[in-house]
Coordinates of C-alpha atoms and ligand atoms in Angstrom, one line a residue:
M1 CA 94.4 125.7 141.8
D2 CA 95.8 123.0 139.6
V3 CA 93.5 120.0 139.1
P4 CA 95.2 116.6 138.8
A5 CA 94.6 115.1 135.4
N6 CA 93.0 112.0 136.9
S7 CA 90.3 114.0 138.6
I8 CA 89.0 115.8 135.5
A9 CA 85.4 114.9 134.7
P10 CA 85.2 112.4 131.9
P11 CA 84.8 114.1 128.5
R12 CA 81.2 114.4 127.1
A13 CA 82.0 112.0 124.3
S14 CA 82.4 109.2 126.8
A15 CA 79.2 110.3 128.7
T16 CA 77.4 110.4 125.3
R17 CA 78.5 106.9 124.6
E18 CA 77.6 105.4 128.0
R19 CA 74.6 107.6 129.1
P20 CA 73.3 109.5 126.1
N21 CA 70.4 111.9 126.4
V22 CA 67.8 110.3 124.1
L23 CA 64.9 112.3 122.7
L24 CA 62.0 110.3 121.4
V25 CA 60.1 112.3 118.8
F26 CA 56.7 111.1 117.5
P27 CA 56.0 112.8 114.2
R28 CA 52.8 114.5 113.4
F29 CA 50.1 112.7 111.5
N30 CA 48.7 114.4 108.4
Q31 CA 46.0 116.7 109.8
N32 CA 43.5 115.9 107.2
S33 CA 42.9 112.3 108.1
F34 CA 39.9 110.3 109.3
W35 CA 41.4 109.5 112.6
S36 CA 42.8 112.9 113.5
L37 CA 39.4 113.5 115.3
R38 CA 40.2 117.2 115.8
A39 CA 36.7 118.4 116.9
A40 CA 36.3 115.4 119.3
C41 CA 39.7 116.3 120.9
D42 CA 38.4 119.9 121.3
I43 CA 35.3 118.7 123.0
Y44 CA 37.2 116.5 125.5
G45 CA 39.9 119.2 126.0
V46 CA 42.8 117.0 124.8
R47 CA 45.4 117.5 122.1
C48 CA 45.2 114.4 120.0
P49 CA 43.7 110.9 120.0
A50 CA 46.3 108.4 121.1
P51 CA 49.9 108.3 122.4
P52 CA 52.9 106.7 120.7
L53 CA 52.8 103.1 122.1
G54 CA 55.6 101.9 119.8
L55 CA 58.1 104.6 120.9
I56 CA 57.4 104.1 124.6
T57 CA 57.9 100.4 124.1
V58 CA 61.3 101.1 122.4
A59 CA 62.1 103.4 125.4
A60 CA 61.5 100.4 127.8
L61 CA 64.0 98.4 125.8
L62 CA 66.9 100.9 126.1
P63 CA 69.5 100.6 128.9
P64 CA 68.0 101.9 132.1
E65 CA 70.9 104.3 132.7
W66 CA 70.2 106.2 129.4
N67 CA 68.3 109.5 129.9
L68 CA 65.0 109.6 128.1
R69 CA 62.5 112.3 127.1
L70 CA 59.5 112.2 124.8
V71 CA 58.1 114.9 122.5
D72 CA 54.9 114.0 120.7
R73 CA 54.6 116.5 117.8
N74 CA 50.9 115.8 117.7
A75 CA 50.5 117.4 121.1
E76 CA 53.5 119.7 121.6
E77 CA 56.2 121.6 119.9
L78 CA 59.7 120.3 119.3
G79 CA 61.7 123.2 120.6
P80 CA 65.4 124.2 120.2
A81 CA 66.0 123.4 123.9
D82 CA 64.8 119.8 123.3
L83 CA 67.2 119.4 120.5
A84 CA 70.1 121.1 122.3
W85 CA 69.6 118.6 125.2
A86 CA 69.7 115.5 123.0
D87 CA 72.6 113.4 122.0
L88 CA 70.5 111.0 120.1
V89 CA 67.0 111.3 118.5
F90 CA 64.7 108.3 118.0
T91 CA 61.8 108.8 115.6
G92 CA 59.5 106.9 113.3
G93 CA 55.9 106.1 112.7
M94 CA 53.3 105.1 110.2
L95 CA 52.7 106.1 106.6
P96 CA 50.5 109.1 107.4
Q97 CA 53.4 110.4 109.5
R98 CA 56.0 110.2 106.7
V99 CA 56.1 113.8 105.7
D100 CA 56.6 115.0 109.3
C101 CA 59.1 112.2 110.1
L102 CA 61.3 113.4 107.2
E103 CA 61.1 116.9 108.5
V104 CA 62.1 115.8 112.0
I105 CA 65.2 114.0 110.6
D106 CA 66.1 117.2 108.7
L107 CA 65.6 119.4 111.8
C108 CA 67.7 117.1 114.0
Q109 CA 70.5 116.6 111.5
A110 CA 70.7 120.4 110.9
Q111 CA 71.6 120.6 114.6
G112 CA 74.2 117.9 114.3
K113 CA 72.1 115.3 116.1
T114 CA 72.4 111.6 115.4
V115 CA 69.0 110.2 114.3
V116 CA 67.7 106.7 114.7
I117 CA 64.7 105.7 112.6
G118 CA 62.4 102.7 113.1
G119 CA 58.7 101.8 113.1
P120 CA 56.4 100.4 110.5
D121 CA 56.8 102.8 107.7
A122 CA 60.6 102.7 107.8
T123 CA 60.4 98.9 107.9
S124 CA 58.2 98.8 104.8
S125 CA 60.0 101.5 102.9
P126 CA 63.6 101.9 104.2
E127 CA 64.7 103.5 101.0
V128 CA 62.7 106.6 102.0
Y129 CA 64.7 107.1 105.2
E130 CA 68.2 106.5 104.0
Q131 CA 69.3 109.9 105.3
A132 CA 68.9 108.8 108.9
D133 CA 72.1 107.9 110.7
F134 CA 70.8 104.5 112.0
L135 CA 68.0 102.4 110.6
V136 CA 66.6 100.0 113.1
L137 CA 64.0 97.9 111.2
G138 CA 61.5 95.4 112.2
E139 CA 60.2 94.6 115.7
A140 CA 62.4 96.5 118.1
E141 CA 62.6 93.7 120.7
G142 CA 64.5 91.6 118.1
I143 CA 67.1 94.1 117.2
I144 CA 67.5 97.0 119.6
D145 CA 70.4 95.3 121.6
S146 CA 72.5 95.2 118.4
F147 CA 72.0 98.9 118.0
V148 CA 72.9 99.7 121.6
Q149 CA 76.0 97.6 121.4
A150 CA 77.1 99.4 118.2
W151 CA 76.4 102.8 119.8
K152 CA 78.4 101.9 122.9
Q153 CA 81.4 100.9 120.8
G154 CA 81.4 104.2 119.0
D155 CA 79.5 103.6 115.8
R156 CA 77.6 106.6 114.5
T157 CA 75.9 105.1 111.5
G158 CA 74.4 101.6 110.8
R159 CA 71.5 99.6 109.6
F160 CA 70.0 96.8 111.7
Q161 CA 67.2 94.5 110.6
A162 CA 65.2 92.2 113.0
A163 CA 64.5 88.7 111.8
K164 CA 60.8 88.6 110.7
F165 CA 58.1 87.4 113.1
K166 CA 60.6 85.9 115.6
V167 CA 60.0 88.2 118.6
D168 CA 58.5 86.5 121.6
V169 CA 56.2 89.3 122.8
A170 CA 55.8 87.4 126.1
T171 CA 59.3 88.9 126.9
S172 CA 58.4 92.4 125.9
P173 CA 58.8 94.9 128.8
I174 CA 56.1 97.2 130.2
P175 CA 56.0 100.3 127.9
R176 CA 57.4 103.5 129.6
F177 CA 53.9 104.9 130.2
D178 CA 55.6 107.3 132.7
L179 CA 57.0 109.3 129.7
L180 CA 53.4 110.2 128.6
R181 CA 51.4 113.3 129.5
T182 CA 48.2 111.3 129.7
K183 CA 46.0 114.4 129.8
N184 CA 47.0 115.1 126.2
Y185 CA 45.1 112.1 124.9
L186 CA 41.6 110.9 124.2
Y187 CA 42.6 107.3 125.1
L188 CA 45.7 105.2 125.8
G189 CA 46.8 102.0 124.1
V190 CA 48.1 98.7 125.1
Q191 CA 48.9 95.6 123.0
F192 CA 48.1 91.9 123.8
S193 CA 49.1 90.3 120.5
R194 CA 50.8 90.9 117.1
G195 CA 49.9 89.3 113.8
C196 CA 46.7 88.0 112.2
P197 CA 45.9 84.5 110.8
F198 CA 44.1 85.8 107.7
M199 CA 45.6 86.8 104.4
C200 CA 43.8 89.9 103.0
E201 CA 45.6 90.9 99.8
F202 CA 45.8 94.6 100.6
C203 CA 47.0 94.2 104.3
D204 CA 50.5 95.2 105.4
I205 CA 50.0 93.9 109.0
I206 CA 50.6 90.3 108.0
E207 CA 53.8 91.4 106.1
L208 CA 55.1 93.3 109.1
Y209 CA 53.9 91.0 111.9
G210 CA 53.1 87.6 110.3
R211 CA 50.2 85.3 110.2
V212 CA 50.8 83.4 113.4
P213 CA 49.5 85.7 116.2
R214 CA 52.0 86.0 119.1
S215 CA 50.4 86.9 122.5
K216 CA 51.6 88.3 125.8
T217 CA 50.8 86.4 129.0
P218 CA 47.8 87.4 131.1
E219 CA 50.1 88.3 134.0
Q220 CA 52.2 90.5 131.7
M221 CA 49.1 92.3 130.3
L222 CA 47.7 92.9 133.8
A223 CA 51.1 94.3 134.9
E224 CA 50.8 96.9 132.0
L225 CA 47.2 97.8 133.0
Q226 CA 48.2 98.0 136.6
A227 CA 51.0 100.4 135.7
L228 CA 48.3 102.7 134.1
Y229 CA 46.1 102.2 137.1
D230 CA 48.9 103.2 139.5
M231 CA 49.6 106.3 137.5
G232 CA 46.0 107.3 138.3
Y233 CA 44.7 106.9 134.7
R234 CA 41.1 105.9 134.3
G235 CA 38.9 105.7 131.2
H236 CA 39.3 104.4 127.7
V237 CA 42.1 102.0 126.9
D238 CA 42.5 100.6 123.3
F239 CA 44.0 97.2 122.6
V240 CA 45.9 98.1 119.5
D241 CA 46.2 94.5 118.4
D242 CA 46.1 93.8 114.7
N243 CA 43.3 91.3 115.3
F244 CA 42.4 90.9 119.0
I245 CA 40.8 87.4 118.4
G246 CA 43.6 86.2 116.1
N247 CA 44.5 83.5 118.7
K248 CA 41.1 82.7 120.3
K249 CA 42.5 80.2 122.7
N250 CA 44.8 82.7 124.3
I251 CA 42.3 85.5 124.4
K252 CA 39.7 83.2 126.0
K253 CA 42.2 82.4 128.8
F254 CA 43.0 86.1 129.3
L255 CA 39.5 87.6 129.3
P256 CA 38.1 86.0 132.5
I257 CA 41.3 87.1 134.3
L258 CA 40.8 90.6 133.0
E259 CA 37.2 90.7 134.1
Q260 CA 38.2 89.7 137.6
W261 CA 40.9 92.4 137.6
Q262 CA 38.3 95.0 136.5
V263 CA 35.8 93.9 139.1
E264 CA 38.4 94.1 141.9
R265 CA 39.1 97.7 141.0
N266 CA 35.5 98.8 140.2
H267 CA 36.0 98.8 136.4
P268 CA 38.6 101.5 136.0
F269 CA 38.9 101.0 132.2
M270 CA 36.6 100.7 129.2
F271 CA 38.2 98.9 126.3
S272 CA 38.1 99.0 122.5
T273 CA 39.9 96.9 120.0
E274 CA 40.0 95.7 116.4
A275 CA 38.8 92.2 115.4
S276 CA 37.8 90.1 112.4
I277 CA 34.1 89.6 111.9
N278 CA 34.1 86.0 112.9
L279 CA 34.0 87.4 116.4
A280 CA 30.2 87.4 115.8
D281 CA 30.2 83.6 115.4
D282 CA 31.4 83.0 118.9
P283 CA 28.8 84.0 121.6
A284 CA 31.0 82.8 124.4
L285 CA 33.8 85.1 123.3
L286 CA 31.4 88.1 122.9
R287 CA 30.2 87.5 126.4
L288 CA 33.7 87.4 127.8
M289 CA 34.7 90.6 126.0
A290 CA 31.5 92.4 127.2
R291 CA 32.0 91.3 130.7
A292 CA 35.6 92.6 130.7
N293 CA 34.0 96.0 129.7
F294 CA 34.8 96.1 126.0
F295 CA 32.5 98.7 124.5
A296 CA 33.7 99.1 120.9
V297 CA 35.2 96.9 118.2
F298 CA 36.6 98.0 114.8
V299 CA 35.8 95.4 112.1
G300 CA 37.1 95.4 108.5
I301 CA 34.0 94.8 106.4
E302 CA 35.6 96.3 103.2
S303 CA 32.9 95.4 100.7
P304 CA 29.4 94.0 100.5
D305 CA 30.3 92.2 97.3
T306 CA 31.2 88.5 97.7
N307 CA 33.2 88.3 94.5
T308 CA 35.3 91.3 95.7
L309 CA 35.8 89.8 99.1
N310 CA 36.9 86.5 97.6
M311 CA 39.3 88.2 95.2
A312 CA 40.7 90.3 98.1
Q313 CA 41.2 87.0 100.0
K314 CA 38.9 88.3 102.7
K315 CA 37.0 85.0 102.8
Q316 CA 36.2 85.3 106.5
N317 CA 33.6 88.0 105.5
T318 CA 31.8 85.7 103.0
R319 CA 29.2 83.1 103.6
R320 CA 27.4 85.2 106.2
S321 CA 24.9 88.0 106.5
L322 CA 27.1 91.0 107.4
A323 CA 24.2 92.8 109.0
D324 CA 23.3 89.7 111.2
S325 CA 27.0 89.4 112.2
V326 CA 27.2 93.1 113.2
H327 CA 23.9 92.9 115.1
A328 CA 25.1 89.9 117.0
I329 CA 28.0 92.1 118.3
Y330 CA 25.5 94.9 119.2
A331 CA 23.4 92.4 121.1
S332 CA 26.4 91.7 123.4
G333 CA 26.5 95.4 124.3
M334 CA 29.5 96.5 122.1
M335 CA 29.3 98.9 119.3
V336 CA 30.9 98.4 115.9
L337 CA 33.1 100.7 113.9
A338 CA 34.0 99.5 110.4
G339 CA 36.2 100.0 107.4
F340 CA 35.0 99.9 103.8
I341 CA 37.1 100.2 100.6
V342 CA 36.2 101.3 97.1
G343 CA 38.4 100.5 94.1
F344 CA 38.8 96.7 93.9
D345 CA 39.2 95.1 90.5
T346 CA 36.1 93.0 90.7
E347 CA 33.7 95.9 91.6
E348 CA 30.9 96.6 89.4
S349 CA 28.9 99.8 88.8
G350 CA 26.4 99.0 91.6
V351 CA 29.1 99.0 94.3
A352 CA 28.1 102.4 95.7
Q353 CA 24.5 101.6 96.3
G354 CA 25.5 98.1 97.7
M355 CA 27.9 99.8 100.2
I356 CA 25.4 102.4 101.2
D357 CA 22.7 99.7 101.8
C358 CA 25.2 97.6 103.8
I359 CA 26.1 100.5 106.0
E360 CA 22.4 101.3 106.6
A361 CA 21.5 97.6 107.2
T362 CA 24.4 97.2 109.7
S363 CA 23.6 100.6 111.3
I364 CA 27.3 101.4 111.8
P365 CA 27.7 105.2 112.4
V366 CA 31.5 105.4 112.2
C367 CA 32.7 104.0 108.9
T368 CA 36.1 104.7 107.4
V369 CA 35.3 104.6 103.7
G370 CA 38.6 104.7 101.9
M371 CA 40.0 104.1 98.4
L372 CA 42.0 101.0 97.8
T373 CA 45.7 101.8 98.4
A374 CA 48.5 99.5 97.4
L375 CA 50.6 99.8 100.6
P376 CA 54.3 99.1 100.3
G377 CA 55.3 95.4 100.7
T378 CA 51.8 93.9 100.3
Q379 CA 50.6 91.1 98.1
L380 CA 48.5 93.7 96.3
T381 CA 51.5 95.8 95.5
R382 CA 53.4 92.8 94.3
R383 CA 50.5 91.7 92.0
L384 CA 50.1 95.2 90.6
Q385 CA 53.8 95.5 90.0
R386 CA 53.7 92.2 88.1
E387 CA 50.8 93.5 86.0
G388 CA 52.5 96.8 85.3
R389 CA 49.7 98.8 87.0
L390 CA 51.4 100.3 90.0
L391 CA 51.8 104.1 89.7
P392 CA 54.6 106.2 91.2
F393 CA 52.7 107.7 94.0
T394 CA 54.2 110.9 95.2
D395 CA 51.3 111.8 97.5
L396 CA 51.4 108.7 99.6
G397 CA 52.5 110.5 102.7
R398 CA 50.1 113.5 102.3
G399 CA 46.8 112.2 103.4
D400 CA 45.3 108.9 104.3
Q401 CA 43.5 106.3 102.2
C402 CA 40.5 108.7 101.9
T403 CA 42.4 111.2 99.8
A404 CA 45.6 109.5 98.8
G405 CA 44.3 106.1 97.6
L406 CA 44.1 104.4 94.1
N407 CA 47.8 104.5 93.5
F408 CA 47.5 102.1 90.5
V409 CA 45.8 101.9 87.1
P410 CA 42.3 100.5 88.0
L411 CA 40.4 98.1 85.7
R412 CA 37.3 100.3 85.9
P413 CA 37.6 103.9 84.6
R414 CA 39.1 105.9 87.4
R415 CA 36.5 108.6 87.1
E416 CA 33.7 106.0 87.7
I417 CA 35.4 104.7 90.8
L418 CA 35.9 108.3 92.2
D419 CA 32.3 109.0 91.4
D420 CA 31.1 105.9 93.3
Y421 CA 33.5 106.8 96.2
R422 CA 32.1 110.3 96.4
R423 CA 28.6 109.0 96.4
V424 CA 29.2 106.6 99.3
V425 CA 31.0 109.3 101.5
Q426 CA 28.3 111.9 100.7
S427 CA 25.5 109.6 101.5
V428 CA 26.7 107.9 104.7
Y429 CA 27.8 111.2 106.2
R430 CA 24.6 113.1 105.5
P431 CA 23.6 114.3 109.0
E432 CA 20.2 112.6 108.8
A433 CA 21.7 109.3 107.8
Y434 CA 24.4 109.4 110.4
F435 CA 22.2 110.4 113.3
G436 CA 19.6 107.8 112.2
R437 CA 22.2 105.1 112.5
V438 CA 23.3 106.5 115.9
R439 CA 19.6 106.2 117.1
N440 CA 19.5 102.6 115.8
I441 CA 22.6 101.5 117.8
G442 CA 21.1 103.3 120.8
M443 CA 18.3 100.9 120.6
L444 CA 20.4 97.8 119.6
L445 CA 23.0 98.0 122.4
R446 CA 21.6 95.8 125.1
K447 CA 22.5 95.1 128.7
K448 CA 25.5 92.9 128.9
H449 CA 24.9 89.3 129.7
G450 CA 25.0 88.7 133.4
L451 CA 26.2 92.1 134.4
R452 CA 24.6 94.4 136.9
R453 CA 26.2 97.3 135.2
T454 CA 24.4 98.8 132.2
P455 CA 26.5 98.7 129.0
N456 CA 29.3 101.1 128.5
V457 CA 29.2 103.0 131.7
P458 CA 32.4 104.9 132.0
P459 CA 34.5 104.7 135.2
A460 CA 33.3 107.0 138.0
R461 CA 36.7 108.9 138.0
T462 CA 36.1 110.1 134.4
A463 CA 32.6 111.4 135.2
K464 CA 33.7 115.0 135.6
R465 CA 35.6 115.0 132.3
D466 CA 32.6 113.3 130.5
L467 CA 30.1 115.7 132.0
I468 CA 32.2 118.7 130.9
A469 CA 32.4 117.2 127.4
L470 CA 28.7 116.6 127.3
L471 CA 28.0 120.2 128.3
R472 CA 30.4 121.5 125.6
L473 CA 28.7 119.2 123.1
M474 CA 25.3 120.6 124.0
V475 CA 26.5 124.1 123.6
R476 CA 28.2 123.4 120.3
M477 CA 25.2 121.5 118.9
T478 CA 22.7 124.2 120.1
F479 CA 24.4 127.4 119.4
V480 CA 27.2 126.7 116.8
R481 CA 26.0 123.8 114.7
T482 CA 22.5 124.9 114.4
D483 CA 22.1 122.7 111.3
L484 CA 22.4 119.7 113.7
T485 CA 20.5 121.0 116.7
L486 CA 17.2 119.2 116.0
L487 CA 18.9 115.9 115.1
F488 CA 21.2 116.1 118.2
W489 CA 18.4 116.7 120.8
R490 CA 16.1 114.2 119.2
T491 CA 18.7 111.5 119.4
L492 CA 19.8 112.4 122.9
I493 CA 16.3 112.5 124.3
W494 CA 15.2 109.4 122.4
T495 CA 18.1 107.4 123.9
A496 CA 17.6 108.8 127.4
R497 CA 14.0 107.6 127.3
N498 CA 14.5 104.2 125.6
N499 CA 18.0 102.9 126.6
P500 CA 19.8 105.2 129.0
G501 CA 22.6 102.7 129.4
A502 CA 23.6 103.5 125.8
L503 CA 23.8 107.2 126.4
H504 CA 27.5 107.4 126.7
V505 CA 28.1 105.5 123.4
V506 CA 25.5 107.6 121.6
A507 CA 26.9 110.9 122.9
T508 CA 30.4 109.7 121.8
Q509 CA 29.2 109.0 118.3
M510 CA 27.6 112.5 118.1
V511 CA 30.9 114.0 119.3
L512 CA 32.7 112.1 116.5
F513 CA 30.4 113.5 113.9
L514 CA 31.7 117.0 114.5
H515 CA 35.0 115.8 113.0
L516 CA 33.7 113.1 110.6
G517 CA 30.9 115.3 109.0
E518 CA 33.5 118.0 108.2
F519 CA 36.1 115.5 107.1
A520 CA 33.6 113.9 104.7
K521 CA 33.0 117.3 103.1
F522 CA 36.7 117.8 102.7
V523 CA 37.0 114.3 101.1
V524 CA 34.1 115.0 98.7
R525 CA 35.8 118.3 97.6
D526 CA 39.1 116.6 97.1
V527 CA 37.5 113.8 95.1
E528 CA 35.6 116.4 93.0
R529 CA 38.9 118.1 92.2
Q530 CA 40.3 114.7 91.0
I531 CA 37.2 114.2 88.9
D532 CA 37.5 117.7 87.4
A533 CA 41.1 117.1 86.5
I534 CA 40.2 113.9 84.7
D535 CA 37.4 115.7 82.8
R536 CA 39.7 118.5 81.8
E537 CA 42.3 115.9 80.5
A538 CA 39.5 114.2 78.5
E539 CA 38.5 117.5 76.9
E540 CA 42.0 118.0 75.5
P541 CA 41.8 116.4 72.1
A542 CA 45.5 116.3 71.6
R543 CA 45.9 114.1 74.7
A544 CA 42.9 112.0 74.0
D545 CA 44.6 110.9 70.7
A546 CA 48.0 110.4 72.2
G547 CA 47.8 106.7 73.0
P548 CA 47.8 104.6 76.2
A549 CA 51.3 105.6 77.5
V550 CA 50.4 109.3 77.6
R551 CA 47.0 108.6 79.1
A552 CA 48.6 106.7 81.9
T553 CA 50.9 109.7 82.6
A554 CA 47.8 111.9 82.5
R555 CA 46.1 109.7 85.1
S556 CA 49.2 109.8 87.2
A557 CA 49.3 113.6 86.9
A558 CA 45.6 113.8 87.9
L559 CA 46.5 111.8 91.0
T560 CA 49.2 114.1 92.1
R561 CA 47.0 117.2 91.6
Ligands
SF4_601 S1 41.7 90.5 109.0 FE1 42.6 92.6 109.1 S2 44.6 92.3 110.0 FE2 44.0 90.3 109.3 S3 44.8 90.1 107.3 FE3 42.8 90.9 107.0 S4 43.0 93.1 107.0 FE4 44.9 92.2 107.8

């Protein structure tokens, strides 16, 4: 039977333009990274720590009639059928995802798919991603409409740049949480604000999101949490804010409303976040966070040395006892995780011991100790460029700041810095030292002010998963990690007797050690390889006599291993 011309289905090209199939692909993080938390994921029976909040926010900004699917390469494979389905592929991520992100672009383009790249690393280093068909740079809310319009009018390449720091996050939609397989993740993320008022020299956050924090409204935030609640999710939710207390006025308005919301639903979520250490100066704010069921805060301590903190423009960490500040946070019932950095210009030879002492005095079990890294677009990178000290750093996408830092010519001998770095990592991740700090926080975490609940009690709905994880941990610590058996049981029994309310936190810290202890050994081996390479270079007399330019090249070669 002949079909009249006007009844023929519209050609695919037109469907592609109006209702494209969009595949959102989240690239893999480098596996050898502090935050990959592999062993912890095994214990909890999940595939990776956290889902791609940025990509599902972009998904919410796309036209509702577009067909969307998500593949998180940290949790699942990107198969040929996924690519065959897609008209368009959106991808992008952070620096430790760069290697895989470039692979994703290659894979997609080999199948003739149009690739759109965005996210923080593409925004900081667009030149790395020139091969993508579309570059959508900056905060998506400020630019995605221009891309959509270009796509609909038939463009198949283009570059779009959002105006910096202009997005009003109060208009940001609820992320498409429905695209996630929540069972794959240790925890989920939400975001209340972007930006941070401080000006640390090495920080790329303030370059990407500005120094005037922009917040969502309390109603908007509760709508996001309600969406998670309605999906049946319970448990750990991380506020991924750059500095949760960047705008104290707004956060103090929001927290009592959040507390009320939690009480009405019998505390479905436990929260964590990142904040500057001046949180410790505000007892009212600490109380509000604890009452809303925040159980953990990541704080950038960076260095125990005041000169170094001043030079790094981290003045908020000076004129205080770091140990007293951290203990004030513990006293509110929240635990502290912290970041430390080795490799600043003003460091002296005592830096390693000073840092080890600081970590012991603050009793922080989980410390990311990294090497200073000049991240693209930061004040530090600009200064080092001016001073002619920035090195071409081919390994930047390979690891994280623990193995791929010091991408510049330091003022102290590189070997000395590496040696100090190795000493700190080796010392703070000795099992006796780590479990000792875990026991300390088990004692220091006190009942939250004015709450009937003991600190850090997980929601009832996650009890089964937590119990299974605890049993797996017991088996692993007793029969597999026999080197840790005594420390584990001593710490567990001691906490059960002295502060049972802190058991959940203490058990979590011990789970984390299964990854962190092994990762520390990997870092130490990696640093030792770098030190050996420097020693070998020094032993070659021809090179030793060859002058500064060749020595700089040798340093660079040692870095790239
Ligand atoms: S406090 Fe943190 S987020 Fe703020 S500028 Fe310093 S490093 Fe960046």
